[in-house]
Amino acid sequence: MDLQFTRHRRLRQSANMRALVRENFLRKEDLIYPLFIVEGEQVKNEVPSMPGVFQISMDQLHAEMDEIVALGLTSVILFGVPNSSDKDATGTGAYHNHGIVQRATRYIKGQFPNVIVIADTCLCEYTDHGHCGVIEGGNVLNDPTLDLLAKTAVSQAEAGADIIAPSNMMDGFVAAIRKGLDEAGYTEVPIMSYAVKYSSSFYGPFRDAADSTPQFGDRKTYQMDPANRREAMREAQSDMEEGADFLIVKPALSYLDIIRDVRNEFNAPVVAYNVSGEYSMVKAAALNGWVDERAIVMEKLTSMKRAGADLIITYFAKDAARWLSE
Ligand code: PBG
């Protein structure tokens, strides 16, 4: 046989040989687990569109955190779900010092001081209209919203949040929050910016979980058009200039090209947000017995690492941590 060709299969011939040449890995430290905290007592509501994900009240937090820590996870991101009667036009619940995220943060940092608490900083869960900012004549106003975001971030830092994660896509939100934090003395609290956040249909199940569906219109005037790639670079660049410490790309799976672009262009840690719809689709298929859930989830998460993500916010964090231990 005098054919000339390369024998790629040499490096695939056994499990140990494949392990020797593996290029990308998932670590428990890469995984950030989202928690939905609701008012009330003894609440543990499974989100119908997200099997395995629960809204929990403060009294369930200890057990939840025990489990998270035992699995070897090191960070959580907190979303507050206030009572609808506590919502108002300007989302005051977001920046109360007794707001739900502030209380949950204080509790976790008191009981589990080593866990990294990331506070999602947005208004949509706290406004009665469900938009991420102040409304006037059906428009979401940019600049007046910035003050409220800065106030929210400062109150979260005051409560002990380790990282502030603004997700609302107003222009200048990183600059406003950085200034607010610095003036309040929180110069060491980093900002994990949702720098590149698309107006995505994959957020549907989250809006059930967080009760944050807009009551009119959509978020297309502030979140990005899924068709755009270069615009992602402009968004990431301005956030870097304004002082972002981490860059989030969201969603993850349909946007692996964007994760790679951001990785190549910027040196900040890149975070992929593996969003609710991406979770629900796998769960639905798995519950029907159509796919091997464990294999699919590990392949997806590893693909995000391969695309260039350093960290992944994912509802699969607990499952993946369990599988990584086995
Ligand atoms: C709040 C926010 C959203 C998500 C995270 N923070 C929803 C939205 O923009 O409507 C979505 C997360 C997910 O789908 O898992 N602005």
mmCIF file of C-alpha atoms and ligand atoms in Angstrom:
data_model
loop_
_atom_site.group_PDB
_atom_site.id
_atom_site.type_symbol
_atom_site.label_atom_id
_atom_site.label_comp_id
_atom_site.label_asym_id
_atom_site.label_seq_id
_atom_site.Cartn_x
_atom_site.Cartn_y
_atom_site.Cartn_z
ATOM 1 C CA MET A 1 0.000 0.000 0.000
ATOM 2 C CA ASP A 2 1.775 3.174 -1.068
ATOM 3 C CA LEU A 3 -0.912 5.694 -0.137
ATOM 4 C CA GLN A 4 0.230 8.790 1.697
ATOM 5 C CA PHE A 5 -2.038 9.829 4.544
ATOM 6 C CA THR A 6 -2.035 10.805 8.198
ATOM 7 C CA ARG A 7 -3.176 8.337 10.859
ATOM 8 C CA HIS A 8 -5.253 10.520 13.185
ATOM 9 C CA ARG A 9 -6.723 7.425 14.793
ATOM 10 C CA ARG A 10 -3.381 6.701 16.508
ATOM 11 C CA LEU A 11 -4.300 9.244 19.163
ATOM 12 C CA ARG A 12 -7.825 7.900 19.657
ATOM 13 C CA GLN A 13 -7.135 4.218 20.187
ATOM 14 C CA SER A 14 -7.885 3.949 23.924
ATOM 15 C CA ALA A 15 -9.559 5.893 26.706
ATOM 16 C CA ASN A 16 -6.206 6.726 28.259
ATOM 17 C CA MET A 17 -4.707 7.820 24.934
ATOM 18 C CA ARG A 18 -7.697 10.086 24.350
ATOM 19 C CA ALA A 19 -7.358 11.521 27.844
ATOM 20 C CA LEU A 20 -3.688 12.211 27.148
ATOM 21 C CA VAL A 21 -4.479 14.445 24.190
ATOM 22 C CA ARG A 22 -7.710 16.047 25.448
ATOM 23 C CA GLU A 23 -7.656 19.809 24.941
ATOM 24 C CA ASN A 24 -10.509 21.208 27.013
ATOM 25 C CA PHE A 25 -11.847 20.450 30.465
ATOM 26 C CA LEU A 26 -14.708 21.335 32.667
ATOM 27 C CA ARG A 27 -13.994 22.070 36.324
ATOM 28 C CA LYS A 28 -16.478 22.508 39.146
ATOM 29 C CA GLU A 29 -15.019 25.980 39.686
ATOM 30 C CA ASP A 30 -16.126 26.891 36.168
ATOM 31 C CA LEU A 31 -19.781 26.467 37.035
ATOM 32 C CA ILE A 32 -22.002 29.200 38.487
ATOM 33 C CA TYR A 33 -25.387 28.062 39.814
ATOM 34 C CA PRO A 34 -28.423 30.386 39.549
ATOM 35 C CA LEU A 35 -30.808 30.617 42.527
ATOM 36 C CA PHE A 36 -34.310 32.115 42.491
ATOM 37 C CA ILE A 37 -35.247 33.483 45.906
ATOM 38 C CA VAL A 38 -38.924 34.203 46.649
ATOM 39 C CA GLU A 39 -40.728 35.856 49.564
ATOM 40 C CA GLY A 40 -42.675 33.667 51.971
ATOM 41 C CA GLU A 41 -41.947 30.614 54.069
ATOM 42 C CA GLN A 42 -41.495 26.954 53.274
ATOM 43 C CA VAL A 43 -41.604 27.651 49.568
ATOM 44 C CA LYS A 44 -39.966 25.235 47.188
ATOM 45 C CA ASN A 45 -41.807 25.609 43.878
ATOM 46 C CA GLU A 46 -40.553 23.705 40.895
ATOM 47 C CA VAL A 47 -40.608 25.961 37.834
ATOM 48 C CA PRO A 48 -42.984 24.140 35.452
ATOM 49 C CA SER A 49 -40.926 24.873 32.344
ATOM 50 C CA MET A 50 -37.632 24.058 34.126
ATOM 51 C CA PRO A 51 -37.855 20.635 35.798
ATOM 52 C CA GLY A 52 -35.301 20.393 38.608
ATOM 53 C CA VAL A 53 -35.129 24.183 39.120
ATOM 54 C CA PHE A 54 -36.957 25.647 42.113
ATOM 55 C CA GLN A 55 -38.000 29.007 43.458
ATOM 56 C CA ILE A 56 -37.091 28.841 47.135
ATOM 57 C CA SER A 57 -37.815 30.999 50.159
ATOM 58 C CA MET A 58 -35.071 32.208 52.523
ATOM 59 C CA ASP A 59 -35.693 29.384 55.022
ATOM 60 C CA GLN A 60 -34.758 26.822 52.345
ATOM 61 C CA LEU A 61 -31.436 28.519 51.626
ATOM 62 C CA HIS A 62 -29.400 26.724 54.241
ATOM 63 C CA ALA A 63 -30.242 23.246 52.945
ATOM 64 C CA GLU A 64 -29.753 24.425 49.366
ATOM 65 C CA MET A 65 -26.339 25.930 50.113
ATOM 66 C CA ASP A 66 -25.268 22.834 52.068
ATOM 67 C CA GLU A 67 -25.984 20.761 48.989
ATOM 68 C CA ILE A 68 -24.221 23.189 46.653
ATOM 69 C CA VAL A 69 -21.094 23.325 48.811
ATOM 70 C CA ALA A 70 -21.041 19.537 49.295
ATOM 71 C CA LEU A 71 -21.081 19.127 45.507
ATOM 72 C CA GLY A 72 -17.947 21.251 45.272
ATOM 73 C CA LEU A 73 -19.521 24.275 43.593
ATOM 74 C CA THR A 74 -17.987 27.595 44.625
ATOM 75 C CA SER A 75 -20.294 30.286 43.253
ATOM 76 C CA VAL A 76 -23.964 31.163 42.883
ATOM 77 C CA ILE A 77 -25.807 33.955 41.093
ATOM 78 C CA LEU A 78 -28.885 35.312 42.849
ATOM 79 C CA PHE A 79 -32.177 36.384 41.289
ATOM 80 C CA GLY A 80 -34.880 37.919 43.480
ATOM 81 C CA VAL A 81 -38.551 37.194 42.908
ATOM 82 C CA PRO A 82 -40.545 39.701 44.999
ATOM 83 C CA ASN A 83 -44.310 39.506 45.632
ATOM 84 C CA SER A 84 -46.226 41.161 42.797
ATOM 85 C CA SER A 85 -47.769 43.548 45.346
ATOM 86 C CA ASP A 86 -44.251 44.845 46.086
ATOM 87 C CA LYS A 87 -43.514 45.760 42.470
ATOM 88 C CA ASP A 88 -43.750 49.354 41.307
ATOM 89 C CA ALA A 89 -42.920 51.579 38.346
ATOM 90 C CA THR A 90 -39.298 52.195 39.343
ATOM 91 C CA GLY A 91 -38.446 48.800 40.829
ATOM 92 C CA THR A 92 -37.670 50.058 44.327
ATOM 93 C CA GLY A 93 -37.507 46.461 45.583
ATOM 94 C CA ALA A 94 -34.238 46.090 43.670
ATOM 95 C CA TYR A 95 -32.387 48.626 45.823
ATOM 96 C CA HIS A 96 -34.023 48.314 49.235
ATOM 97 C CA ASN A 97 -31.558 47.359 51.868
ATOM 98 C CA HIS A 98 -34.123 44.722 52.916
ATOM 99 C CA GLY A 99 -34.700 43.614 49.302
ATOM 100 C CA ILE A 100 -34.788 39.917 48.694
ATOM 101 C CA VAL A 101 -31.369 39.622 47.036
ATOM 102 C CA GLN A 102 -29.797 41.786 49.757
ATOM 103 C CA ARG A 103 -31.251 39.553 52.499
ATOM 104 C CA ALA A 104 -30.264 36.334 50.737
ATOM 105 C CA THR A 105 -26.755 37.685 50.146
ATOM 106 C CA ARG A 106 -26.324 38.607 53.817
ATOM 107 C CA TYR A 107 -27.529 35.183 54.846
ATOM 108 C CA ILE A 108 -25.269 33.238 52.496
ATOM 109 C CA LYS A 109 -22.179 35.341 53.267
ATOM 110 C CA GLY A 110 -22.872 34.935 57.003
ATOM 111 C CA GLN A 111 -23.277 31.152 56.849
ATOM 112 C CA PHE A 112 -21.064 30.237 53.892
ATOM 113 C CA PRO A 113 -18.456 32.996 53.745
ATOM 114 C CA ASN A 114 -16.295 31.228 51.155
ATOM 115 C CA VAL A 115 -19.026 30.918 48.568
ATOM 116 C CA ILE A 116 -18.801 33.594 45.878
ATOM 117 C CA VAL A 117 -22.124 35.414 45.749
ATOM 118 C CA ILE A 118 -22.873 37.097 42.432
ATOM 119 C CA ALA A 119 -25.816 39.504 42.475
ATOM 120 C CA ASP A 120 -27.776 39.894 39.256
ATOM 121 C CA THR A 121 -28.388 43.620 38.950
ATOM 122 C CA CYS A 122 -31.546 44.403 37.006
ATOM 123 C CA LEU A 123 -34.938 45.992 37.541
ATOM 124 C CA CYS A 124 -37.242 43.724 35.506
ATOM 125 C CA GLU A 125 -38.113 41.413 38.413
ATOM 126 C CA TYR A 126 -39.052 44.474 40.518
ATOM 127 C CA THR A 127 -40.963 46.695 38.101
ATOM 128 C CA ASP A 128 -44.727 46.282 37.716
ATOM 129 C CA HIS A 129 -44.348 46.626 33.923
ATOM 130 C CA GLY A 130 -41.594 43.984 33.749
ATOM 131 C CA HIS A 131 -39.137 46.127 31.796
ATOM 132 C CA CYS A 132 -35.508 46.551 32.821
ATOM 133 C CA GLY A 133 -35.705 50.318 33.332
ATOM 134 C CA VAL A 134 -37.806 53.389 33.916
ATOM 135 C CA ILE A 135 -40.686 53.814 31.441
ATOM 136 C CA GLU A 136 -42.001 56.973 29.832
ATOM 137 C CA GLY A 137 -44.542 56.912 27.021
ATOM 138 C CA GLY A 138 -43.879 53.239 26.363
ATOM 139 C CA ASN A 139 -40.120 53.827 26.101
ATOM 140 C CA VAL A 140 -37.439 52.464 28.401
ATOM 141 C CA LEU A 141 -35.399 55.517 29.412
ATOM 142 C CA ASN A 142 -31.672 54.982 29.447
ATOM 143 C CA ASP A 143 -30.085 57.625 31.666
ATOM 144 C CA PRO A 144 -32.630 57.801 34.498
ATOM 145 C CA THR A 145 -32.313 54.023 34.785
ATOM 146 C CA LEU A 146 -28.549 54.253 35.358
ATOM 147 C CA ASP A 147 -28.933 55.932 38.762
ATOM 148 C CA LEU A 148 -31.245 53.152 39.922
ATOM 149 C CA LEU A 149 -28.835 50.464 38.744
ATOM 150 C CA ALA A 150 -25.956 52.119 40.579
ATOM 151 C CA LYS A 151 -28.092 52.291 43.723
ATOM 152 C CA THR A 152 -29.005 48.614 43.320
ATOM 153 C CA ALA A 153 -25.368 47.595 42.903
ATOM 154 C CA VAL A 154 -24.254 49.588 45.947
ATOM 155 C CA SER A 155 -26.981 48.043 48.117
ATOM 156 C CA GLN A 156 -25.940 44.588 46.921
ATOM 157 C CA ALA A 157 -22.276 45.306 47.698
ATOM 158 C CA GLU A 158 -23.310 46.619 51.106
ATOM 159 C CA ALA A 159 -25.078 43.305 51.728
ATOM 160 C CA GLY A 160 -21.804 41.522 50.967
ATOM 161 C CA ALA A 161 -22.092 40.522 47.306
ATOM 162 C CA ASP A 162 -18.692 39.464 45.943
ATOM 163 C CA ILE A 163 -19.500 40.310 42.334
ATOM 164 C CA ILE A 164 -22.051 42.636 40.717
ATOM 165 C CA ALA A 165 -23.611 41.305 37.496
ATOM 166 C CA PRO A 166 -25.641 43.969 35.677
ATOM 167 C CA SER A 167 -27.923 42.419 33.054
ATOM 168 C CA ASN A 168 -30.182 45.187 31.863
ATOM 169 C CA MET A 169 -28.415 46.414 28.707
ATOM 170 C CA MET A 170 -28.770 50.164 29.238
ATOM 171 C CA ASP A 171 -25.878 52.069 27.666
ATOM 172 C CA GLY A 172 -23.314 53.177 30.231
ATOM 173 C CA PHE A 173 -24.425 50.802 32.952
ATOM 174 C CA VAL A 174 -20.908 49.611 33.692
ATOM 175 C CA ALA A 175 -19.623 53.199 33.988
ATOM 176 C CA ALA A 176 -22.515 54.187 36.258
ATOM 177 C CA ILE A 177 -22.179 51.132 38.486
ATOM 178 C CA ARG A 178 -18.362 51.387 38.697
ATOM 179 C CA LYS A 179 -18.655 55.029 39.740
ATOM 180 C CA GLY A 180 -21.367 54.235 42.290
ATOM 181 C CA LEU A 181 -19.386 51.365 43.796
ATOM 182 C CA ASP A 182 -16.146 53.363 43.937
ATOM 183 C CA GLU A 183 -17.799 56.378 45.558
ATOM 184 C CA ALA A 184 -19.347 54.117 48.183
ATOM 185 C CA GLY A 185 -15.925 52.603 48.910
ATOM 186 C CA TYR A 186 -16.432 49.294 47.073
ATOM 187 C CA THR A 187 -13.426 49.665 44.806
ATOM 188 C CA GLU A 188 -12.586 45.970 45.171
ATOM 189 C CA VAL A 189 -15.973 44.627 44.074
ATOM 190 C CA PRO A 190 -15.723 43.417 40.473
ATOM 191 C CA ILE A 191 -18.342 43.854 37.752
ATOM 192 C CA MET A 192 -19.362 40.822 35.705
ATOM 193 C CA SER A 193 -21.100 42.582 32.854
ATOM 194 C CA TYR A 194 -23.768 41.010 30.693
ATOM 195 C CA ALA A 195 -21.854 42.758 27.947
ATOM 196 C CA VAL A 196 -23.267 40.838 25.009
ATOM 197 C CA LYS A 197 -26.890 39.997 25.661
ATOM 198 C CA TYR A 198 -29.169 39.132 22.791
ATOM 199 C CA SER A 199 -32.904 39.655 22.635
ATOM 200 C CA SER A 200 -33.471 35.915 22.695
ATOM 201 C CA SER A 201 -36.443 33.574 22.688
ATOM 202 C CA PHE A 202 -34.357 31.254 24.847
ATOM 203 C CA TYR A 203 -35.198 33.355 27.952
ATOM 204 C CA GLY A 204 -38.861 32.268 28.029
ATOM 205 C CA PRO A 205 -38.646 29.757 30.907
ATOM 206 C CA PHE A 206 -36.550 32.185 33.021
ATOM 207 C CA ARG A 207 -39.313 34.756 32.810
ATOM 208 C CA ASP A 208 -41.661 32.152 34.356
ATOM 209 C CA ALA A 209 -39.097 31.462 37.072
ATOM 210 C CA ALA A 210 -38.384 35.124 37.812
ATOM 211 C CA ASP A 211 -41.855 36.479 37.009
ATOM 212 C CA SER A 212 -40.243 39.114 34.789
ATOM 213 C CA THR A 213 -42.139 38.939 31.493
ATOM 214 C CA PRO A 214 -42.604 42.446 30.059
ATOM 215 C CA GLN A 215 -46.263 43.498 30.367
ATOM 216 C CA PHE A 216 -46.129 45.251 26.982
ATOM 217 C CA GLY A 217 -43.800 45.127 24.011
ATOM 218 C CA ASP A 218 -40.470 43.340 24.112
ATOM 219 C CA ARG A 219 -36.822 44.066 24.957
ATOM 220 C CA LYS A 220 -35.621 44.660 21.407
ATOM 221 C CA THR A 221 -34.731 48.332 21.947
ATOM 222 C CA TYR A 222 -32.137 47.413 24.557
ATOM 223 C CA GLN A 223 -31.135 43.781 24.003
ATOM 224 C CA MET A 224 -29.217 42.865 20.842
ATOM 225 C CA ASP A 225 -30.481 41.554 17.518
ATOM 226 C CA PRO A 226 -29.552 37.837 17.234
ATOM 227 C CA ALA A 227 -28.467 38.441 13.633
ATOM 228 C CA ASN A 228 -25.546 40.672 14.647
ATOM 229 C CA ARG A 229 -21.941 39.683 15.230
ATOM 230 C CA ARG A 230 -19.845 42.853 14.885
ATOM 231 C CA GLU A 231 -22.181 44.680 17.247
ATOM 232 C CA ALA A 232 -21.118 42.223 19.962
ATOM 233 C CA MET A 233 -17.566 43.559 19.675
ATOM 234 C CA ARG A 234 -18.780 47.130 20.097
ATOM 235 C CA GLU A 235 -20.777 46.191 23.201
ATOM 236 C CA ALA A 236 -17.874 44.275 24.751
ATOM 237 C CA GLN A 237 -15.406 47.019 23.933
ATOM 238 C CA SER A 238 -17.390 49.803 25.590
ATOM 239 C CA ASP A 239 -17.930 47.660 28.684
ATOM 240 C CA MET A 240 -14.182 47.000 28.907
ATOM 241 C CA GLU A 241 -13.486 50.717 28.585
ATOM 242 C CA GLU A 242 -16.043 51.459 31.305
ATOM 243 C CA GLY A 243 -14.337 49.034 33.683
ATOM 244 C CA ALA A 244 -15.935 45.594 33.332
ATOM 245 C CA ASP A 245 -13.915 42.794 35.004
ATOM 246 C CA PHE A 246 -15.734 39.863 33.352
ATOM 247 C CA LEU A 247 -17.630 39.715 30.043
ATOM 248 C CA ILE A 248 -20.786 37.615 29.768
ATOM 249 C CA VAL A 249 -22.099 36.332 26.451
ATOM 250 C CA LYS A 250 -25.744 35.307 26.581
ATOM 251 C CA PRO A 251 -27.261 32.928 25.475
ATOM 252 C CA ALA A 252 -24.464 30.414 24.978
ATOM 253 C CA LEU A 253 -25.286 27.599 22.619
ATOM 254 C CA SER A 254 -26.571 29.488 19.603
ATOM 255 C CA TYR A 255 -23.810 32.053 20.166
ATOM 256 C CA LEU A 256 -20.613 29.977 20.372
ATOM 257 C CA ASP A 257 -19.153 32.054 17.530
ATOM 258 C CA ILE A 258 -19.629 35.184 19.639
ATOM 259 C CA ILE A 259 -17.981 33.545 22.662
ATOM 260 C CA ARG A 260 -14.980 32.767 20.461
ATOM 261 C CA ASP A 261 -14.880 36.322 19.056
ATOM 262 C CA VAL A 262 -14.959 37.833 22.544
ATOM 263 C CA ARG A 263 -12.286 35.391 23.744
ATOM 264 C CA ASN A 264 -10.005 36.338 20.835
ATOM 265 C CA GLU A 265 -10.515 40.067 21.133
ATOM 266 C CA PHE A 266 -10.441 40.737 24.893
ATOM 267 C CA ASN A 267 -8.357 39.478 27.770
ATOM 268 C CA ALA A 268 -10.998 39.600 30.512
ATOM 269 C CA PRO A 269 -12.480 36.304 31.739
ATOM 270 C CA VAL A 270 -15.340 35.275 29.456
ATOM 271 C CA VAL A 271 -18.555 33.900 30.931
ATOM 272 C CA ALA A 272 -21.099 31.918 28.912
ATOM 273 C CA TYR A 273 -24.682 32.075 30.164
ATOM 274 C CA ASN A 274 -26.288 28.735 29.335
ATOM 275 C CA VAL A 275 -29.820 30.130 29.578
ATOM 276 C CA SER A 276 -33.171 28.730 30.649
ATOM 277 C CA GLY A 277 -34.473 27.717 27.214
ATOM 278 C CA GLU A 278 -31.276 25.808 26.538
ATOM 279 C CA TYR A 279 -31.854 23.956 29.804
ATOM 280 C CA SER A 280 -35.533 23.257 29.224
ATOM 281 C CA MET A 281 -35.028 21.805 25.752
ATOM 282 C CA VAL A 282 -32.529 19.228 27.005
ATOM 283 C CA LYS A 283 -34.711 18.410 30.020
ATOM 284 C CA ALA A 284 -37.783 17.901 27.845
ATOM 285 C CA ALA A 285 -35.935 15.598 25.478
ATOM 286 C CA ALA A 286 -34.335 13.705 28.370
ATOM 287 C CA LEU A 287 -37.664 13.232 30.169
ATOM 288 C CA ASN A 288 -39.016 11.724 26.968
ATOM 289 C CA GLY A 289 -36.068 9.350 26.827
ATOM 290 C CA TRP A 290 -34.970 10.816 23.501
ATOM 291 C CA VAL A 291 -31.422 11.792 24.497
ATOM 292 C CA ASP A 292 -28.826 10.703 27.036
ATOM 293 C CA GLU A 293 -29.031 13.720 29.359
ATOM 294 C CA ARG A 294 -25.677 13.308 31.061
ATOM 295 C CA ALA A 295 -23.764 12.847 27.809
ATOM 296 C CA ILE A 296 -25.572 15.744 26.119
ATOM 297 C CA VAL A 297 -25.066 18.140 29.028
ATOM 298 C CA MET A 298 -21.355 17.375 29.411
ATOM 299 C CA GLU A 299 -20.852 17.726 25.654
ATOM 300 C CA LYS A 300 -22.631 21.085 25.628
ATOM 301 C CA LEU A 301 -20.747 22.501 28.602
ATOM 302 C CA THR A 302 -17.416 21.317 27.209
ATOM 303 C CA SER A 303 -18.304 22.934 23.869
ATOM 304 C CA MET A 304 -18.722 26.267 25.647
ATOM 305 C CA LYS A 305 -15.253 25.870 27.172
ATOM 306 C CA ARG A 306 -13.864 24.949 23.756
ATOM 307 C CA ALA A 307 -15.505 28.037 22.252
ATOM 308 C CA GLY A 308 -13.532 30.122 24.751
ATOM 309 C CA ALA A 309 -15.628 30.479 27.895
ATOM 310 C CA ASP A 310 -13.735 30.485 31.177
ATOM 311 C CA LEU A 311 -16.889 30.222 33.269
ATOM 312 C CA ILE A 312 -20.431 29.011 32.651
ATOM 313 C CA ILE A 313 -23.614 30.129 34.378
ATOM 314 C CA THR A 314 -25.828 27.054 34.126
ATOM 315 C CA TYR A 315 -28.898 25.435 35.681
ATOM 316 C CA PHE A 316 -27.039 22.144 35.119
ATOM 317 C CA ALA A 317 -24.270 23.127 37.558
ATOM 318 C CA LYS A 318 -25.361 20.733 40.308
ATOM 319 C CA ASP A 319 -25.836 17.818 37.889
ATOM 320 C CA ALA A 320 -22.523 18.489 36.195
ATOM 321 C CA ALA A 321 -20.705 18.738 39.547
ATOM 322 C CA ARG A 322 -22.184 15.375 40.513
ATOM 323 C CA TRP A 323 -21.127 13.814 37.216
ATOM 324 C CA LEU A 324 -17.633 15.309 37.473
ATOM 325 C CA SER A 325 -17.234 13.571 40.849
ATOM 326 C CA GLU A 326 -18.234 10.133 39.596
HETATM 327 C C1 PBG B 1 -32.893 39.885 33.623
HETATM 328 C C2 PBG B 1 -32.377 38.579 33.152
HETATM 329 C C3 PBG B 1 -32.920 37.687 32.204
HETATM 330 C C4 PBG B 1 -32.114 36.545 32.234
HETATM 331 C C5 PBG B 1 -31.115 36.777 33.157
HETATM 332 N N1 PBG B 1 -31.268 38.046 33.695
HETATM 333 C C6 PBG B 1 -34.160 37.724 31.414
HETATM 334 C C7 PBG B 1 -34.395 38.718 30.388
HETATM 335 O O1 PBG B 1 -33.526 39.471 29.940
HETATM 336 O O2 PBG B 1 -35.573 38.759 30.014
HETATM 337 C C8 PBG B 1 -32.355 35.295 31.412
HETATM 338 C C9 PBG B 1 -31.712 34.064 31.939
HETATM 339 C C10 PBG B 1 -32.199 32.781 31.385
HETATM 340 O O3 PBG B 1 -32.992 32.707 30.429
HETATM 341 O O4 PBG B 1 -31.773 31.759 31.926
HETATM 342 N N2 PBG B 1 -32.778 40.945 32.788
#
